[in-house]
Coordinates of C-alpha atoms in Angstrom, one line a residue:
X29 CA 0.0 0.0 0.0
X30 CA 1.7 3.8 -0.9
X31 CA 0.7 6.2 1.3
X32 CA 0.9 9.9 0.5
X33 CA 4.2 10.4 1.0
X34 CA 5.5 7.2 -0.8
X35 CA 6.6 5.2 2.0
X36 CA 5.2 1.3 1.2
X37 CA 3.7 -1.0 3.8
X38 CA 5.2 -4.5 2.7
X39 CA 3.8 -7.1 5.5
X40 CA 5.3 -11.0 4.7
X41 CA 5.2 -13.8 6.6
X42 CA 7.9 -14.4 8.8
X43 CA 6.8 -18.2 9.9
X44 CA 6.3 -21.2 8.4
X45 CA 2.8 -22.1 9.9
X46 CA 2.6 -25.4 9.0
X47 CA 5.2 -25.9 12.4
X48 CA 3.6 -27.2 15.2
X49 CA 5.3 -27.5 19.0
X50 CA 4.1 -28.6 22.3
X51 CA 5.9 -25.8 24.3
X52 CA 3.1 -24.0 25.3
X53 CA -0.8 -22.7 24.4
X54 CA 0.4 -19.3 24.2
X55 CA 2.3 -20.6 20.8
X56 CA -1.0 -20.9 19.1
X57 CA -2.5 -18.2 16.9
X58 CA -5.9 -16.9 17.1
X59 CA -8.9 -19.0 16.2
X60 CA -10.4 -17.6 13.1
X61 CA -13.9 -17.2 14.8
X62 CA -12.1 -14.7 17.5
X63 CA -10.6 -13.3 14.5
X64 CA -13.3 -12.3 12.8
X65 CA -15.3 -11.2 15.6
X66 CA -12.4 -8.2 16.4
X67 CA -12.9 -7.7 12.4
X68 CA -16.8 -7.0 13.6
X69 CA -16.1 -4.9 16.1
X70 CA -13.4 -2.7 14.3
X71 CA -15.0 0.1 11.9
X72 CA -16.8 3.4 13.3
X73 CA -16.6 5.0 17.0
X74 CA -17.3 3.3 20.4
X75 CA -16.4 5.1 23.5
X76 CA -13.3 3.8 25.4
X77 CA -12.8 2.4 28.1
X78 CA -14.9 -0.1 28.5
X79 CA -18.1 2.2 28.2
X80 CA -18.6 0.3 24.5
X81 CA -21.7 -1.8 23.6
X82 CA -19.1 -4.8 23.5
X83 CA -18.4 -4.7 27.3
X84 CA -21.8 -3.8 27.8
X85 CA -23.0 -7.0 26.3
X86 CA -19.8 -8.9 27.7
X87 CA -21.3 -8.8 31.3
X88 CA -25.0 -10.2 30.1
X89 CA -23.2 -13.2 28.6
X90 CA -20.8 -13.8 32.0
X91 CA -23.9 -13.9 34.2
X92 CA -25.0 -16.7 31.8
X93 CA -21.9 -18.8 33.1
X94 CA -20.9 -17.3 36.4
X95 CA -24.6 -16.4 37.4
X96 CA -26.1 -13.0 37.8
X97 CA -23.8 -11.0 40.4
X98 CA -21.0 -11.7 37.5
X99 CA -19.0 -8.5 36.9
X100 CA -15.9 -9.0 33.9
X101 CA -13.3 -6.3 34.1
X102 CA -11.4 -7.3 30.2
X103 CA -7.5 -6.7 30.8
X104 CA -4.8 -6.9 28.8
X105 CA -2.6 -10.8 30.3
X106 CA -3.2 -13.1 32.5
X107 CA -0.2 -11.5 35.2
X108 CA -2.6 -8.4 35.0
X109 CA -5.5 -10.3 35.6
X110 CA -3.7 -12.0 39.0
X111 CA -2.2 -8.9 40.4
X112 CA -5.2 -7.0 40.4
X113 CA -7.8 -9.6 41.2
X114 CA -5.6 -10.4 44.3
X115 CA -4.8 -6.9 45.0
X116 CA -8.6 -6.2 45.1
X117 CA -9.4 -9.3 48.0
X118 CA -6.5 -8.0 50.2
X119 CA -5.3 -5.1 52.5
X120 CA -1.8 -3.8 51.8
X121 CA -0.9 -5.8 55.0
X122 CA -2.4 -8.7 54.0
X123 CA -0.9 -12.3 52.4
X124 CA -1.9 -14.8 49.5
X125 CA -1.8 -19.0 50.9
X126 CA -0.8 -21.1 47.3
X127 CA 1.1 -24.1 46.0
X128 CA 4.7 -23.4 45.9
X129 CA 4.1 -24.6 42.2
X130 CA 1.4 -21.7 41.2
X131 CA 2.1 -19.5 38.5
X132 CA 2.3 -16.5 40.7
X133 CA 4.9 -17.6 42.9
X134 CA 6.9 -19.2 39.9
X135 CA 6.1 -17.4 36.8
X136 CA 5.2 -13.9 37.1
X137 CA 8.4 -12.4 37.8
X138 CA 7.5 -11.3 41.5
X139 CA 4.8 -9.4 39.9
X140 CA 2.3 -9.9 43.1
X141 CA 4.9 -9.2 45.2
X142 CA 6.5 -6.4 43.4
X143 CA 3.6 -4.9 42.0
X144 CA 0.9 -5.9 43.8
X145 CA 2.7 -5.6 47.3
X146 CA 1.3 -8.7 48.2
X147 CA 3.3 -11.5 50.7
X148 CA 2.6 -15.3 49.2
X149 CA 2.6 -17.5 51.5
X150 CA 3.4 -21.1 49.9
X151 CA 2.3 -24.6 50.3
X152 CA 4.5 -27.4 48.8
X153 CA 2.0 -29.7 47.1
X154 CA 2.7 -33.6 45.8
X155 CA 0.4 -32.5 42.9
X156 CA -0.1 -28.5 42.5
X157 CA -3.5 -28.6 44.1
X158 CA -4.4 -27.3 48.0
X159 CA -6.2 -29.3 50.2
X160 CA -7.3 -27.5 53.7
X161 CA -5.2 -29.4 55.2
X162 CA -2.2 -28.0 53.1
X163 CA -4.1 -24.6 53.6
X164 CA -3.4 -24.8 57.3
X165 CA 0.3 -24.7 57.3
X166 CA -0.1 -21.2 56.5
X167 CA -3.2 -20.2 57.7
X168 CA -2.2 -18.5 61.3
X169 CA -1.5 -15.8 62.6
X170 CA -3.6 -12.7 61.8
X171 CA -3.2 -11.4 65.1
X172 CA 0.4 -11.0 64.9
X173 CA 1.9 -7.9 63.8
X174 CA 5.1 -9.3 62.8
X175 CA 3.4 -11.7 60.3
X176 CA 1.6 -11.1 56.9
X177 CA -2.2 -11.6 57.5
X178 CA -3.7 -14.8 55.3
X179 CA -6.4 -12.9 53.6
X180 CA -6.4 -15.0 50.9
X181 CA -6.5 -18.3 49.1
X182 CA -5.2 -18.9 45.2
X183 CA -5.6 -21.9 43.6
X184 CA -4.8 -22.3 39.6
X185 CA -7.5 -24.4 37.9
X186 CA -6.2 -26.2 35.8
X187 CA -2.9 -26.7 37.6
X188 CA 0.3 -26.0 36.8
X189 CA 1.2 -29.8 36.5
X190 CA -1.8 -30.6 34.4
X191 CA -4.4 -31.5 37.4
X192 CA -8.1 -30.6 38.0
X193 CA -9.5 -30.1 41.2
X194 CA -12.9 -31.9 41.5
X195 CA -16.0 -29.7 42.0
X196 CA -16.1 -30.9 45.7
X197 CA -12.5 -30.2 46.4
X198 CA -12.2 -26.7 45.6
X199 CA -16.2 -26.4 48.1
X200 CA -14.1 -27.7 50.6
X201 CA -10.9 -26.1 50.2
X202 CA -13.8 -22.6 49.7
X203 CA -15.6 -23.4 52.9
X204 CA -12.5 -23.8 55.2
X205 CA -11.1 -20.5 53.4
X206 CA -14.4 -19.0 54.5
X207 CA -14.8 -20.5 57.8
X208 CA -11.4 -18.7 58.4
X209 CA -12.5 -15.5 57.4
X210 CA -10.3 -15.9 54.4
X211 CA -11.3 -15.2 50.3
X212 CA -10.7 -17.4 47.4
X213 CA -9.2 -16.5 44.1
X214 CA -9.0 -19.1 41.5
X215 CA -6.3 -18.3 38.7
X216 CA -8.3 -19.6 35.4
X217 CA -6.0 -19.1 33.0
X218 CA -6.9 -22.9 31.4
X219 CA -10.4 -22.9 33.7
X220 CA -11.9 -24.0 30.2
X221 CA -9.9 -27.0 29.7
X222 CA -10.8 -27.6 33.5
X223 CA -14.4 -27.8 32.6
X224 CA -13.8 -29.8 29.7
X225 CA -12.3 -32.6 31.9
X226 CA -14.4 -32.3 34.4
X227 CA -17.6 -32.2 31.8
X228 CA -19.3 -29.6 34.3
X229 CA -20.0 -25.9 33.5
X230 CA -17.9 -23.1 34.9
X231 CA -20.1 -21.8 37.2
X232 CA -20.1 -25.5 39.1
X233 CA -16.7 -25.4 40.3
X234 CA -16.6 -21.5 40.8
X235 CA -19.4 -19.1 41.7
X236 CA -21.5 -22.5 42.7
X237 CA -19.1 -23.4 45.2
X238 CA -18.6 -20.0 46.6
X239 CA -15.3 -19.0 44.5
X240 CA -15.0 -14.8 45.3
X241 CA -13.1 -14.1 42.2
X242 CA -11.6 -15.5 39.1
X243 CA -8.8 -14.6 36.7
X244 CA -10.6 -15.4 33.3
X245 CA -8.2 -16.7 30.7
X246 CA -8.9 -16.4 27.1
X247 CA -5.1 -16.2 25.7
X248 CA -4.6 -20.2 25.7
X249 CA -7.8 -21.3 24.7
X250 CA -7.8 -19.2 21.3
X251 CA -8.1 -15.6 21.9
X252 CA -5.5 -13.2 20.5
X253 CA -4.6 -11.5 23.7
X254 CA -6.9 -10.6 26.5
X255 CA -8.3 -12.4 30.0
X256 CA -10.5 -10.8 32.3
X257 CA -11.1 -10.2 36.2
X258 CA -14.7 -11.7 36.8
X259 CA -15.8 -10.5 40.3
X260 CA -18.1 -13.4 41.4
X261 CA -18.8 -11.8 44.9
X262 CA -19.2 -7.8 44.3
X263 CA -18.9 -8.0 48.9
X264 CA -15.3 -9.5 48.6
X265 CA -13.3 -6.8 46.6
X266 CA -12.8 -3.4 46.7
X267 CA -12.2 -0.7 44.1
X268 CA -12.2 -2.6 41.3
X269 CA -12.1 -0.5 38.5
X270 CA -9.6 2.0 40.5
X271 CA -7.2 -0.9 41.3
X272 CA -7.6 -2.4 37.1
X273 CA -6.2 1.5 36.1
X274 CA -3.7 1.6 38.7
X275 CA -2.4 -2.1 37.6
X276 CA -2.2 -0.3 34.0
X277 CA -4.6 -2.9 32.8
X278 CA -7.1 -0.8 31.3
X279 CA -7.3 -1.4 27.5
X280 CA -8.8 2.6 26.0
X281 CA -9.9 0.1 23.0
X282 CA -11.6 -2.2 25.0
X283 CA -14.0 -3.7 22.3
X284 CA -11.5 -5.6 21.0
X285 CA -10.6 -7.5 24.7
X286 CA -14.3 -7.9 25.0
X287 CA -15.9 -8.8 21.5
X288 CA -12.8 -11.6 22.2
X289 CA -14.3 -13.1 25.4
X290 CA -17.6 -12.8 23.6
X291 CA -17.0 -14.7 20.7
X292 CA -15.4 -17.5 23.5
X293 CA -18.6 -17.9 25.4
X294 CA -21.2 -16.2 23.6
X295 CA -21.6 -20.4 22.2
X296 CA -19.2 -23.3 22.6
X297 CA -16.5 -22.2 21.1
X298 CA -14.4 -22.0 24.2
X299 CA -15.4 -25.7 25.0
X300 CA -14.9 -26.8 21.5
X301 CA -11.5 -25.8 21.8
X302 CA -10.6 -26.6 25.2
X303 CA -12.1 -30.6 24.8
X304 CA -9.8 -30.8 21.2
X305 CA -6.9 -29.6 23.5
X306 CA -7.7 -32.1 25.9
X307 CA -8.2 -34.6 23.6
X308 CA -4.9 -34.5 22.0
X309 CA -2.9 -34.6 25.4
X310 CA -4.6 -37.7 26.0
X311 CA -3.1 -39.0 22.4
X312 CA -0.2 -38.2 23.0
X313 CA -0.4 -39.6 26.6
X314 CA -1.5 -42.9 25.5
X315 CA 1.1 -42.9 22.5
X316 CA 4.2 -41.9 24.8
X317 CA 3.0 -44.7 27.1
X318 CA 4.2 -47.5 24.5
X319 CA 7.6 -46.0 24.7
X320 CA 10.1 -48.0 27.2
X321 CA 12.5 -45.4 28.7
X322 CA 9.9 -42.6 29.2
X323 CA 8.0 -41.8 32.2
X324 CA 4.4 -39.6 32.5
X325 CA 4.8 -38.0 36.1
X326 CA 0.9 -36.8 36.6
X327 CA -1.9 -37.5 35.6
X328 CA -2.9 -36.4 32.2
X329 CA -6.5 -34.3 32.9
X330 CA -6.2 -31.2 30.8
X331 CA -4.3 -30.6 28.1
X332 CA -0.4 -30.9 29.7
X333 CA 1.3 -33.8 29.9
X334 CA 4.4 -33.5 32.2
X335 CA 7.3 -36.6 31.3
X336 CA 10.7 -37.9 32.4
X337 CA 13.2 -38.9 30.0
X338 CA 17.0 -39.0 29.1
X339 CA 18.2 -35.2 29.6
X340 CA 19.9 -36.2 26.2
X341 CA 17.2 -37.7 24.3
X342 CA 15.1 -34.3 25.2
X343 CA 18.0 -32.2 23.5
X344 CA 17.7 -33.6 20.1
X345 CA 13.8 -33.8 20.3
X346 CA 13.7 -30.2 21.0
X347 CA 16.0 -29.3 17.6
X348 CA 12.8 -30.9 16.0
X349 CA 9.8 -29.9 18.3
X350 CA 9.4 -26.8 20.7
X351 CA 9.1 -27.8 23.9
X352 CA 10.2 -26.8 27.2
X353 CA 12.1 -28.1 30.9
X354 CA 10.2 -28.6 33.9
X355 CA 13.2 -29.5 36.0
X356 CA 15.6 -29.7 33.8
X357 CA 18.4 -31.4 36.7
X358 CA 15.7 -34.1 36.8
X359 CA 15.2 -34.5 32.8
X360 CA 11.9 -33.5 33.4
X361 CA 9.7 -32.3 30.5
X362 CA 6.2 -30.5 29.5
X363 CA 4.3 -30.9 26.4
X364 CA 1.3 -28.8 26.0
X365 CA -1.5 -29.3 23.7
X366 CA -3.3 -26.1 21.8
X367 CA -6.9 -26.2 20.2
X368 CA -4.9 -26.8 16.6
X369 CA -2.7 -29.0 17.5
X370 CA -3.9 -31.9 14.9
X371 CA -3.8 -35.8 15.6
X372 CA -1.0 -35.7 12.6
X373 CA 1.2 -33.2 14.6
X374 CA 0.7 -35.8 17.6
X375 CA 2.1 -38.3 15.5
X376 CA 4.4 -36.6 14.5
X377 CA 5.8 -35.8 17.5
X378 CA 5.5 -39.5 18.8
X379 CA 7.9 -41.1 16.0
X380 CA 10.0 -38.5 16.7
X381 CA 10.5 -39.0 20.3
X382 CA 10.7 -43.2 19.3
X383 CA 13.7 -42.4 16.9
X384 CA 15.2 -40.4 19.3
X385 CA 15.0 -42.9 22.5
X386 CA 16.6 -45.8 19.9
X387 CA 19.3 -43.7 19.4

């Protein structure tokens, strides 16, 4: 395109996108159906902010999950979402209980703490998931003034290693939370793939079971960029909207967040996606299974599938396939599984991890 002063606009493909990997979600483009729907909402005026018809309508369709006291604040990552969801249940003296294994104690770059000014208090889990029992190593204390006050619990659903919490565990880790005068976050940055495993709706392992707030994640389950704080119990936080500005998570074009998450829930299409995600972990699971040498460490229940296998063996996979080091001093590896990845790239991926182990 030449512009009125001559300058060109040349845009080319820089990838080959017939490459597939099982490093992460977040590798995966946009499904075309969220595509298209930020292609609807572009054209014209809407007021920023979030005062467009698109976040207007975004709310009627969370209260159709999460029930009517639903209230989505769009922001821009999933980080965002956790710092100021968590920064909204607390006081600035208070402290967050969650698995030494959760993504905001291992892979937010001290962003709750940093940014948020939050203490995390953690629990080391055999699995990634809290029980009350686990809850109660760290929850004590609030009277002393030399210690962090528990205000909250965090849990990540899915995990971090690939597990789901069953609707009844995270009502019982909820109700001892409550019973201690304690809220509950739940970081849902794969909570669709959660609810594909589970075969449940949202709302039954979240605002049923008395879950205060939820980070919303859209990023790994198709959406461009974008999640969302959803405020479950309007009683637990405070200052919302204040705290989403301060965090620098307010989008001025916000349509395009929101038409996002719209085009997600609106129908299926974030449960199509999550189920095919789900789905091919559980190839791959099955298929890695026939291979002697190569061990699956959790259960496979989402769309992760954490292995151990010869640190060497991992080295020339990965010149052939993304993927990434759990624990790299224990050859510890995790493949994830994206709403394209296809049953070919599955294969794929499986006769090239068997040619690699008979090396």
């Amino acid at each position: 395109m030449t512009t009125a002063l001559g300058s060109r606009t040349d845009a080319r493909r820089h990838h080959d996108p017939s490459v597939r990997g099982f490093a992460s979600d977040n590798y995966a483009g946009a499904h075309p159906e969220v595509l298209a729907a930020i292609a609807l909402a572009n054209g014209g005026h809407q007021v920023a902010y979030g005062e467009d018809q698109y976040t207007d309508h975004l709310q009627r369709i969370m209260h159709s999950h999460f029930g009517p006291s639903a209230e989505a604040f769009p922001v821009f990552n999933g980080t965002g979402a956790n710092v100021t969801a968590l920064q909204a249940l607390t006081d600035r003296w208070g402290a967050v209980i969650c698995a030494e294994s959760a993504h905001i104690n291992v892979d937010e770059g001290g962003a709750p703490e940093r940014m948020g000014g939050l203490k995390l208090l953690t629990v080391p889990t055999p699995d990634g998931k809290l029980t009350p029992e686990l809850i109660d190593r760290q929850a004590w204390g609030w009277e002393d003034e030399h210690r962090a006050m528990p205000q909250v619990v965090s849990i990540t659903q899915n995990t971090e290693l690939g597990t789901v919490y069953t609707v009844d565990e995270i009502r019982a880790i909820v109700e001892h939370a409550h019973s201690k005068g304690m809220k509950v976050h739940l970081d849902g940055a794969r909570i669709a793939n959660a609810a594909a495993s589970l075969n449940v709706p949202m709302r039954a392992f979240t605002n049923a079971v008395g879950v205060d707030v939820i980070s919303y994640g859209g990023t790994k389950n198709g959406m461009l960029f974008g999640e969302a704080v959803v405020v479950l119990n309007p009683d637990a936080v405070s200052h919302m909207k204040h705290l989403r500005k301060l965090s620098m998570q307010l989008a001025s074009k916000m349509r395009f967040v929101s038409v996002q998450l719209e085009a997600l829930l609106a129908k299926d299409l974030w449960l199509r996606n999550a189920r095919h995600a789900n789905a091919m972990a559980q190839r791959l699971a099955e298929g890695v299974r026939g291979v002697d040498g190569v061990e699956i460490l959790y259960p496979v229940q989402a769309n992760a599938v954490f292995a151990r296998l010869p640190h060497d063996v991992s080295r020339r996979l990965q010149e052939r396939f993304r993927f990434y080091f759990w624990d790299e001093a224990a050859g510890d590896v995790r493949w994830m599984c994206s709403f394209d990845t296809s049953e070919d790239d599955v294969d794929a991926f499986l006769q090239a991890l068997k040619e690699e182990m008979a090396r």
